[in-house]
XYZ file of C-alpha atoms in Angstrom:
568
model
C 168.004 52.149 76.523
C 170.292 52.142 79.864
C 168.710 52.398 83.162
C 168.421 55.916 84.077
C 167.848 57.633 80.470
C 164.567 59.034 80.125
C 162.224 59.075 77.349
C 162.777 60.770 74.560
C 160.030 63.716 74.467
C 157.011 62.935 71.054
C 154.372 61.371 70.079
C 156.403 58.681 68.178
C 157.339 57.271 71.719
C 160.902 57.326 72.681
C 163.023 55.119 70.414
C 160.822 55.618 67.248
C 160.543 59.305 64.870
C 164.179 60.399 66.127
C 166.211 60.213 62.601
C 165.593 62.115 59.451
C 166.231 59.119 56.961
C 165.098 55.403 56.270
C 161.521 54.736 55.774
C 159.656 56.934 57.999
C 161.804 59.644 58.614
C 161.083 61.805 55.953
C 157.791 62.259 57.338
C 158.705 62.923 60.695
C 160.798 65.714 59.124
C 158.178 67.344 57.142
C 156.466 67.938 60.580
C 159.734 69.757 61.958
C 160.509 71.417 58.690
C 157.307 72.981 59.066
C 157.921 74.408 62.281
C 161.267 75.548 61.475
C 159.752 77.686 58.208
C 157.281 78.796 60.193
C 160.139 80.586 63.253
C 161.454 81.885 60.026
C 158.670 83.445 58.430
C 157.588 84.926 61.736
C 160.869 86.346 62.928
C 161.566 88.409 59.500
C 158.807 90.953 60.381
C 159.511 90.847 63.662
C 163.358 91.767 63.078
C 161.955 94.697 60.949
C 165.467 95.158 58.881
C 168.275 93.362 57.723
C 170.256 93.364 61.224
C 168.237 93.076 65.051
C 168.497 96.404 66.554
C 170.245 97.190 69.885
C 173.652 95.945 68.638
C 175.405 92.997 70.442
C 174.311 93.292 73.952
C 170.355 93.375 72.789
C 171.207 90.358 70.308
C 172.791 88.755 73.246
C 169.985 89.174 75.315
C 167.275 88.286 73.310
C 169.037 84.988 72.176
C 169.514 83.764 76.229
C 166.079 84.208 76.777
C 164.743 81.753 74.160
C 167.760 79.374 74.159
C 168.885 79.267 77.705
C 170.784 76.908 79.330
C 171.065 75.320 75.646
C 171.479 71.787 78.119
C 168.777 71.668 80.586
C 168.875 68.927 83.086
C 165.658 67.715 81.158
C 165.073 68.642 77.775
C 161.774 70.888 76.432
C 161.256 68.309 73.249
C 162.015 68.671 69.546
C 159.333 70.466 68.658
C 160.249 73.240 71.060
C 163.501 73.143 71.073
C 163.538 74.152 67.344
C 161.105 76.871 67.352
C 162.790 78.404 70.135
C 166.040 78.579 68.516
C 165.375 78.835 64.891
C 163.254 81.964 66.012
C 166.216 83.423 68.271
C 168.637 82.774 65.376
C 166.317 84.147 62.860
C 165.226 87.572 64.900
C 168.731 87.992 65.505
C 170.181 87.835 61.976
C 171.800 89.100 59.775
C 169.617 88.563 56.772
C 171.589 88.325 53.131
C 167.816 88.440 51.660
C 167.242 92.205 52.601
C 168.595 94.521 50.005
C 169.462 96.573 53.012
C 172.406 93.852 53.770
C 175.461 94.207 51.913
C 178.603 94.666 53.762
C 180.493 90.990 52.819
C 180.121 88.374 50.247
C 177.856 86.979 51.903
C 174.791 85.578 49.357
C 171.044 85.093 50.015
C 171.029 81.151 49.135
C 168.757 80.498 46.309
C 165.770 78.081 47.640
C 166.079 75.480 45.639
C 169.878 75.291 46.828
C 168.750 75.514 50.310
C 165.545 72.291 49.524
C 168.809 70.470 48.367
C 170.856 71.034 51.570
C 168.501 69.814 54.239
C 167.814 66.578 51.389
C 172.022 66.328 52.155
C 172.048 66.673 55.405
C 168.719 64.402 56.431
C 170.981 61.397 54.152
C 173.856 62.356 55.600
C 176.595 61.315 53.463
C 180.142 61.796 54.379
C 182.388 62.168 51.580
C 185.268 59.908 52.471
C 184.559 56.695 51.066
C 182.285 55.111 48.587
C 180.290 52.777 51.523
C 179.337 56.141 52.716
C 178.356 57.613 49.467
C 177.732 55.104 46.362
C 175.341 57.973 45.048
C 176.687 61.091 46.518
C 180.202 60.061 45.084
C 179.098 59.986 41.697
C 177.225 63.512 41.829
C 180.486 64.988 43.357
C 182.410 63.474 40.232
C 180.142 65.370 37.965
C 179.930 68.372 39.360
C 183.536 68.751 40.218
C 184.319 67.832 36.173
C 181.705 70.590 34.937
C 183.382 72.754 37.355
C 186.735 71.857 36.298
C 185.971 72.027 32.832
C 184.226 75.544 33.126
C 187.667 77.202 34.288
C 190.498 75.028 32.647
C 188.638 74.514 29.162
C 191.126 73.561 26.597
C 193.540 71.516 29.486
C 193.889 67.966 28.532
C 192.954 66.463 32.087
C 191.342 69.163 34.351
C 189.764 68.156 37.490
C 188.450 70.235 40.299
C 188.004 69.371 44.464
C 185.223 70.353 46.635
C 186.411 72.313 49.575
C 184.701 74.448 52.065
C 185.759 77.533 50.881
C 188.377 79.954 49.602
C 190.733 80.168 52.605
C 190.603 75.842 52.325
C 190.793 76.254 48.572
C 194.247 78.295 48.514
C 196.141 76.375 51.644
C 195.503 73.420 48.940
C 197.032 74.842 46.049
C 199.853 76.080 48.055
C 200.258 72.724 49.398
C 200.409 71.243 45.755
C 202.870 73.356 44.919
C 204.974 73.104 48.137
C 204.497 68.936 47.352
C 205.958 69.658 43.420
C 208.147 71.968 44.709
C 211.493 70.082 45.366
C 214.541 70.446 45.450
C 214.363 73.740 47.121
C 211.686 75.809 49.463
C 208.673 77.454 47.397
C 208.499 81.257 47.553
C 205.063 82.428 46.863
C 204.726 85.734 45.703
C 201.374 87.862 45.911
C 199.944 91.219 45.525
C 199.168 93.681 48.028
C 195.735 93.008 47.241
C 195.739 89.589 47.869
C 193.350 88.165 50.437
C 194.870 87.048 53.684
C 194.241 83.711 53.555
C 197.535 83.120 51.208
C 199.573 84.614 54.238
C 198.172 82.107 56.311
C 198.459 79.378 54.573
C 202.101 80.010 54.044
C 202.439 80.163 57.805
C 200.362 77.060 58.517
C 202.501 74.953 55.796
C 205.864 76.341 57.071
C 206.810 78.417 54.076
C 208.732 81.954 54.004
C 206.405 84.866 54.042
C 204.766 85.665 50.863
C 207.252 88.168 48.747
C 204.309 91.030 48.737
C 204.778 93.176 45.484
C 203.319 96.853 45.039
C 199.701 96.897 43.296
C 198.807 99.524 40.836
C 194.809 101.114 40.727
C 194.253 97.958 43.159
C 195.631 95.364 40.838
C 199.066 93.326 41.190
C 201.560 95.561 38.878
C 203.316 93.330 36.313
C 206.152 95.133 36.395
C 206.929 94.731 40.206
C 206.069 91.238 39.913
C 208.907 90.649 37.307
C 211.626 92.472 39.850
C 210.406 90.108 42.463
C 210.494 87.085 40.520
C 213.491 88.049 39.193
C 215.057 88.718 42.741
C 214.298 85.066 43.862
C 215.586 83.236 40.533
C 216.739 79.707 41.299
C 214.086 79.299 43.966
C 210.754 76.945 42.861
C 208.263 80.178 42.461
C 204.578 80.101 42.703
C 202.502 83.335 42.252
C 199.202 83.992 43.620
C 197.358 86.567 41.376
C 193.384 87.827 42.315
C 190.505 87.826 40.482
C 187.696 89.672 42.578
C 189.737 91.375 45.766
C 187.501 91.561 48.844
C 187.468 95.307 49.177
C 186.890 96.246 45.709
C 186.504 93.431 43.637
C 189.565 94.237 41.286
C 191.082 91.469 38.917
C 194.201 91.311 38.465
C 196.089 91.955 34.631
C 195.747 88.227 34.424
C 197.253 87.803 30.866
C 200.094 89.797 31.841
C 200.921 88.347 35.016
C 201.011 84.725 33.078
C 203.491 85.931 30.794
C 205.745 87.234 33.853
C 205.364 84.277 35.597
C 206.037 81.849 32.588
C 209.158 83.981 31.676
C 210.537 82.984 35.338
C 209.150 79.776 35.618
C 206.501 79.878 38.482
C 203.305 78.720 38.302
C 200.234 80.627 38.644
C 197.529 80.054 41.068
C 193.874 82.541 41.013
C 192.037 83.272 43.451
C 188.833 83.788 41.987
C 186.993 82.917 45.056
C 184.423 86.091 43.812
C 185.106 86.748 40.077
C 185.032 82.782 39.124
C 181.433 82.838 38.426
C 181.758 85.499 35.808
C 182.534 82.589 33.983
C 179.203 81.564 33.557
C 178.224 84.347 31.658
C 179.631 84.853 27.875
C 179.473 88.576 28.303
C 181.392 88.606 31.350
C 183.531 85.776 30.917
C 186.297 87.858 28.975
C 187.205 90.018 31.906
C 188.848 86.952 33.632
C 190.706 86.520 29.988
C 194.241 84.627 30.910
C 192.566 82.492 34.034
C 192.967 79.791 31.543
C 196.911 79.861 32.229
C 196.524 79.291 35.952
C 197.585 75.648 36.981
C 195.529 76.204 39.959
C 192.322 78.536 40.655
C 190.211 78.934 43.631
C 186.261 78.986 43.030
C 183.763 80.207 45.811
C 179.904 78.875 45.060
C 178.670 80.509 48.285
C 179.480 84.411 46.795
C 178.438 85.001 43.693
C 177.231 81.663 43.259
C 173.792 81.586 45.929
C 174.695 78.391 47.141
C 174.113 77.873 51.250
C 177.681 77.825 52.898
C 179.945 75.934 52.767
C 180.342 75.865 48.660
C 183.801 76.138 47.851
C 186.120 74.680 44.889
C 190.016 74.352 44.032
C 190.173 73.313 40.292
C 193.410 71.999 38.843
C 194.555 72.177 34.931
C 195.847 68.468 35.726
C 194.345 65.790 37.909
C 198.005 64.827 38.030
C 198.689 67.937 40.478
C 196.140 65.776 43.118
C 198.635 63.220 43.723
C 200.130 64.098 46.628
C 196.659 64.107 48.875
C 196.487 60.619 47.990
C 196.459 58.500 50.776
C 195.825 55.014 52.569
C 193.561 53.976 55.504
C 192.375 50.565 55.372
C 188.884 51.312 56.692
C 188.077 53.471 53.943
C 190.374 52.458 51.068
C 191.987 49.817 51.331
C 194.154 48.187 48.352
C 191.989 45.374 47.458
C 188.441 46.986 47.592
C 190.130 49.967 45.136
C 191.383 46.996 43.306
C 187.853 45.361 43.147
C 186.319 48.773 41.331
C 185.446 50.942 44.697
C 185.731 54.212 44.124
C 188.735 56.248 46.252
C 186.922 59.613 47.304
C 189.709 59.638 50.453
C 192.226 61.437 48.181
C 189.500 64.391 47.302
C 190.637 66.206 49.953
C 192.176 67.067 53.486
C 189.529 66.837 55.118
C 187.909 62.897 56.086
C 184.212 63.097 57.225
C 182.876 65.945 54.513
C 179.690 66.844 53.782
C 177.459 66.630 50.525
C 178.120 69.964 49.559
C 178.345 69.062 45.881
C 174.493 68.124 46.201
C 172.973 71.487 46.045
C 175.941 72.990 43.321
C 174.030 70.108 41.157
C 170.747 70.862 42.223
C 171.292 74.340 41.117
C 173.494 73.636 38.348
C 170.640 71.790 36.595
C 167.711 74.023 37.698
C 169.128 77.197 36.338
C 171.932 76.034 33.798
C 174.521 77.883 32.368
C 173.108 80.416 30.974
C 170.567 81.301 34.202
C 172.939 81.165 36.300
C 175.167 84.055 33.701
C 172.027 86.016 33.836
C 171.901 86.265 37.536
C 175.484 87.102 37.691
C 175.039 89.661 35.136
C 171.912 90.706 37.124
C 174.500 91.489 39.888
C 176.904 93.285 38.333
C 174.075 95.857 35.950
C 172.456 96.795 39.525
C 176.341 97.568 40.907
C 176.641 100.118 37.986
C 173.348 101.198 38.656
C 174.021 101.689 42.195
C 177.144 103.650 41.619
C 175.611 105.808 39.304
C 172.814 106.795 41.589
C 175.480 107.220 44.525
C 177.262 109.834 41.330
C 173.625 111.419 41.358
C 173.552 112.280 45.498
C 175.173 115.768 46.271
C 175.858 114.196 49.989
C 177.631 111.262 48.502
C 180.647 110.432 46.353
C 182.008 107.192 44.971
C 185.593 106.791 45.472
C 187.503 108.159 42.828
C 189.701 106.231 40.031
C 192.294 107.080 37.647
C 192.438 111.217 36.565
C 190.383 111.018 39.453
C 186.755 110.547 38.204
C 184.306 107.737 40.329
C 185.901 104.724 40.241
C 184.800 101.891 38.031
C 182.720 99.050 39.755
C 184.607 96.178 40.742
C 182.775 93.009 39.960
C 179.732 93.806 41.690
C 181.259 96.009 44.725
C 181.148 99.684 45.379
C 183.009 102.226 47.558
C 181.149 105.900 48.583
C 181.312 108.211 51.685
C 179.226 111.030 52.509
C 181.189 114.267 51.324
C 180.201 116.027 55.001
C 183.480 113.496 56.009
C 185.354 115.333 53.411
C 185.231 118.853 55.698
C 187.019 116.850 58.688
C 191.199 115.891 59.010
C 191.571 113.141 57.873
C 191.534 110.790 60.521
C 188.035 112.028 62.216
C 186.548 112.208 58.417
C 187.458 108.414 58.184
C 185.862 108.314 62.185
C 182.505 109.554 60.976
C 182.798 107.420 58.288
C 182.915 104.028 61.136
C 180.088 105.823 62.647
C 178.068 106.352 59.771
C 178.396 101.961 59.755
C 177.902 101.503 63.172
C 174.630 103.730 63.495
C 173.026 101.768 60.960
C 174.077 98.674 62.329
C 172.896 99.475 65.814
C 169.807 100.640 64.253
C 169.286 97.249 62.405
C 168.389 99.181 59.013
C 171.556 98.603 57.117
C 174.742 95.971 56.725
C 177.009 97.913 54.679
C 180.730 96.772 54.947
C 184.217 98.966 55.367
C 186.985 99.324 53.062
C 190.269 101.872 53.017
C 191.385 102.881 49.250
C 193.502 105.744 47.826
C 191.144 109.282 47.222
C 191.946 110.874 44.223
C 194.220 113.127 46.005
C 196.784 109.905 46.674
C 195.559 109.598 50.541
C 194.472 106.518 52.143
C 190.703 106.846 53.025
C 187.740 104.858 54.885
C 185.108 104.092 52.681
C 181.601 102.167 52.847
C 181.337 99.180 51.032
C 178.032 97.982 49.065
C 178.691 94.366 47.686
C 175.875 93.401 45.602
C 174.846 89.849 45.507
C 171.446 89.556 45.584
C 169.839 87.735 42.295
C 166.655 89.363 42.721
C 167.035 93.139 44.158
C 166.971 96.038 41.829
C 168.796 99.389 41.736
C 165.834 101.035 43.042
C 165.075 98.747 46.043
C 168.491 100.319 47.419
C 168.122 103.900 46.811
C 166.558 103.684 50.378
C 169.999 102.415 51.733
C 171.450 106.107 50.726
C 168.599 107.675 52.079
C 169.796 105.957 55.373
C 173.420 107.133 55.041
C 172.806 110.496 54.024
C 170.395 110.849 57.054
C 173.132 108.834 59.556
C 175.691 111.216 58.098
C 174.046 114.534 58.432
C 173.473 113.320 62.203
C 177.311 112.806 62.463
C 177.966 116.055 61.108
C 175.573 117.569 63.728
C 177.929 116.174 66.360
C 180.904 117.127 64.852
C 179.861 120.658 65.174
C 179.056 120.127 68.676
C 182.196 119.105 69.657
C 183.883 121.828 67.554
C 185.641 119.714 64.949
C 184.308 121.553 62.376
C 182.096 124.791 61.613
C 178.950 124.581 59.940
C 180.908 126.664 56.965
C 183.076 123.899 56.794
C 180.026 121.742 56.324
C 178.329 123.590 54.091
C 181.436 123.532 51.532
C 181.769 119.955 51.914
C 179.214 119.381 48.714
C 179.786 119.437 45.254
C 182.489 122.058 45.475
C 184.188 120.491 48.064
C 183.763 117.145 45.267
C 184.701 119.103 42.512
C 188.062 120.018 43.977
C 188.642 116.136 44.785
C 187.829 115.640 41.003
C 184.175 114.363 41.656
C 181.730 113.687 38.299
C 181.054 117.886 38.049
C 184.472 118.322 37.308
C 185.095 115.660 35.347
C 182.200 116.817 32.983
C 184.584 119.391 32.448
C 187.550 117.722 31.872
C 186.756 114.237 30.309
C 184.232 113.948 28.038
C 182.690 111.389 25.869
C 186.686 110.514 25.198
C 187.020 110.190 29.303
C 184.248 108.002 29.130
C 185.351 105.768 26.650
C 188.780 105.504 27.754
C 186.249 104.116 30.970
C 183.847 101.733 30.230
C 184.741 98.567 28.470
C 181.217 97.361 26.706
C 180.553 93.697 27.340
C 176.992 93.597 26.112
C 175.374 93.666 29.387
C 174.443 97.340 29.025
C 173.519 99.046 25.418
C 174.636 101.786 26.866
C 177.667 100.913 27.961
C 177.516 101.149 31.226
C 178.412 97.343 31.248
C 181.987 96.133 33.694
C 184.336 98.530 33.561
C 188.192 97.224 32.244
C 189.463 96.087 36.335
C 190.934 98.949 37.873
C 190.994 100.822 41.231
C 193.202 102.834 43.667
C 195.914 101.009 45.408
C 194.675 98.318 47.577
C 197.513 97.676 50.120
C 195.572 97.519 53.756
C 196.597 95.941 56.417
C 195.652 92.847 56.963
C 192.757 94.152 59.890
C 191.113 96.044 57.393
C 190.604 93.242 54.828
C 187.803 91.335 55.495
C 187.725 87.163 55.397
C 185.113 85.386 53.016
């Protein structure tokens, strides 16, 4: 220790009990780990909700007085230091756990997922050369080939990279296809619907623009993407097709959009940074029919996969397409140890010092297999359709509407509603009480439900909420309170409307399920549709005997701008 550094704070005595691993460490950490559950089981009931009340400037406030200055000229000691902030963090989040929370895809991490990542980050392992991680290595390698294997199963040499999410996961695969590009400057073309992160990794690897093509009930229309391809013949061609968009959780007509892009010679990269788990179910699995064709497909574990971020994966049909990350730095690979049998693990990705993160995707993997991890996933996407039907069942509410104008189906495991009083307003201040709706319930700290624009059934671009359902546990019931909440938060909003004469009180009054009826709402489909409507619907997968299973992709037009689609 150098002459003016003072003792480290603990019983252990000031060089001894500091690190998590070796011999003695473990126990050292059992003692903090302890305190740190504790901050978290105590700050849930104080937080009362899914979100702190008093939006950012009480969150703010609350946070400096337990963690500030976060350097103090001398420090308070471990043991204080965490419960302080594990207790500010934990009263002041946002808590994926709560039913209540379900704006984003954004999980509640299972806990066995979560035992795994502290037993990763206590070893600390970084993923850059075998020295680092004889052990860790190999459990990457096994995971990343059941992962690859999962998406590209009849490909002769799949293989599959760890990354640290989607937006890593497609500037890769645009990379590999910029590197097998040549001669001539890749043109990637996308959907409307496509999440930003392809725009940006275009920009950040000095490509054109994407070539954005028009998207039909939310989904990339085949037919545009053939006049685009077709209007860049010559060039080397890579199109990006969806498979679980952000707002609505529409997949793309996969099968069709591998024919186009085989008849003009592109390749075909997925993001299926939110539907990719479907594959773990055998019921579901058939609605991402045609991934198979994709030389490249993005996979997110920390969506619909309960895994504690960062959890994300790029898997290729051929390990072949990995050969331009390959690279040399003596310290970590050089020739002659490679030569001599020691694993590479510098060519697995851009990044150098990476965590474990394939530790608690095995962890998982083997706890739940397969087939538990299909049935939460299936879990997920039953109490979506349950949730939309009892949003069908609220006079105040109505889903947003789908082709001949009846509800929508359920994309993946996301839904779109607004109250109907929004319906009596212009357009513009119906989407405005919309936003408030969301923002009361956010500064009350009782709900996290997210924002999305769509088409209405009357063709016009509207402001919807956004329920995206990940949690494996929570029912349909455990979030008809949520609509209690909005109904309650929109009736308020209405109040005020009135009071600042943007509409009457007749105008409210007709904004229920007349008003929804003449927007094509479920009373007026009863009239028109049908048990013929309904078929013509509902695709039956099995989850549901009575077929209310995932409904055949399909939504309204997708095509925000970039500010209202939100990241992963």
């Amino acid at each position: 220790m150098s002459d003016g550094t003072p003792p480290i704070p603990g019983p252990a005595g000031p060089r001894e009990g500091l690190v998590a691993g070796g011999a003695h460490g473990p126990g050292r950490l059992r003692v903090l780990t302890a305190i740190a559950l504790d901050a978290l089981e105590s700050a849930a009931p104080a937080r009362g909700g899914p979100l702190p009340s008093g939006g950012p400037e009480a969150v703010a406030l609350s946070t400096l007085a337990r963690c500030a200055p976060v350097l103090p000229e001398e420090g308070v000691g471990p043991e204080a230091a965490l419960g302080d902030v594990v207790r500010a963090v934990a009263e002041g989040a946002a808590d994926p756990a709560d039913p209540a929370c379900v704006a984003h895809l954004h999980c509640p991490p299972l806990a066995v997922a979560v035992a795994a990542d502290l037993a990763g980050a206590a070893l600390n392992p970084s993923m850059d050369s075998w020295d680092q991680a004889p052990a860790a290595g190999v459990i990457e390698e096994l995971t990343t080939a059941a992962l690859a294997r999962l998406i590209h199963p009849t490909a002769p040499a799949p293989d599959a990279l760890i990354t640290s999410g989607g937006t890593e996961s497609n500037l890769v695969a645009l990379l590999l296809a910029r590197e097998r590009a040549a001669p001539g400057t890749l043109r990637v073309v996308t959907g409307a619907n496509a999440h930003h992160s392809v725009h940006r990794a275009a920009w950040m690897l000095g490509l054109p623009a994407p070539v954005v093509v028009a998207c039909h009930d939310g989904r990339i229309d085949p037919a545009a993407l053939d006049d685009a391809l077709a209007d860049l013949a010559g060039a080397p061609l890579l199109v990006v097709a969806t498979a679980g968009t952000t707002d609505e959780g529409r997949i793309d007509p996969l099968p069709e959009i591998a024919r186009v892009a085989e008849r003009h010679a592109a390749r075909l990269h997925v993001d299926a940074a939110y539907g990719g788990p479907l594959l773990f179910s055998e019921r579901l699995a058939p609605l991402l029919a045609g991934l198979e064709h994709a030389a490249s497909v993005t996979f997110d574990l920390h969506k619909l996969g309960w895994q504690p971020v960062a959890a994300g994966v790029l898997a290729v049909a051929d390990t072949g397409m990995l050969a331009p990350l390959s690279l040399r730095a003596d310290y970590l690979n050089a020739d002659d140890d490679t030569e001599a049998g020691l694993p590479d693990l510098l060519g697995r990705s851009i990044r150098t010092t990476r965590r474990p993160d394939a530790l608690k995707m095995a962890v998982t993997f083997r706890a739940l297999g397969r087939r538990g991890l299909g049935e939460l996933v299936e879990h997920c996407v039953r109490t979506a359709h349950e949730f939309g039907r009892a949003v069908d069942a609220r006079p105040g509410l109505r889903r947003r509407p789908g082709l001949r104008r009846r509800p929508g189906d359920i994309g993946i495991s996301t839904v779109l509603f607004r109250p109907t009083v929004a319906d009596a307003l212009p357009d513009e201040a119906g989407d405005a009480v919309v936003a408030a709706v969301r923002r009361t319930l956010l500064a009350e700290g009782s709900a996290v439900l997210g924002r999305a624009r769509a088409e209405d059934g009357d063709g016009r671009r509207r402001l919807w909420l956004k329920a995206t359902l990940l949690h494996p546990d929570a029912a349909a019931a455990d979030l008809l309170p949520l609509l209690d909440l909005v109904t309650a938060a929109a009736d308020r909003a209405a109040t005020e409307a009135r009071a600042d004469g943007v509409v009457t009180g007749a105008d409210v009054d007709r904004a229920g399920p007349e008003a929804e009826a003449d927007r094509g709402g479920p009373e007026a489909e009863a009239d028109r549709g049908g048990p013929e409507a309904e078929a013509d619907r509902v695709v039956t997968t099995g989850v549901d005997a009575d077929r209310s299973g995932p409904a055949a992709p399909g939504a309204e037009d997708t095509d925000a701008p970039a500010a209202e689609r939100l990241s992963p």
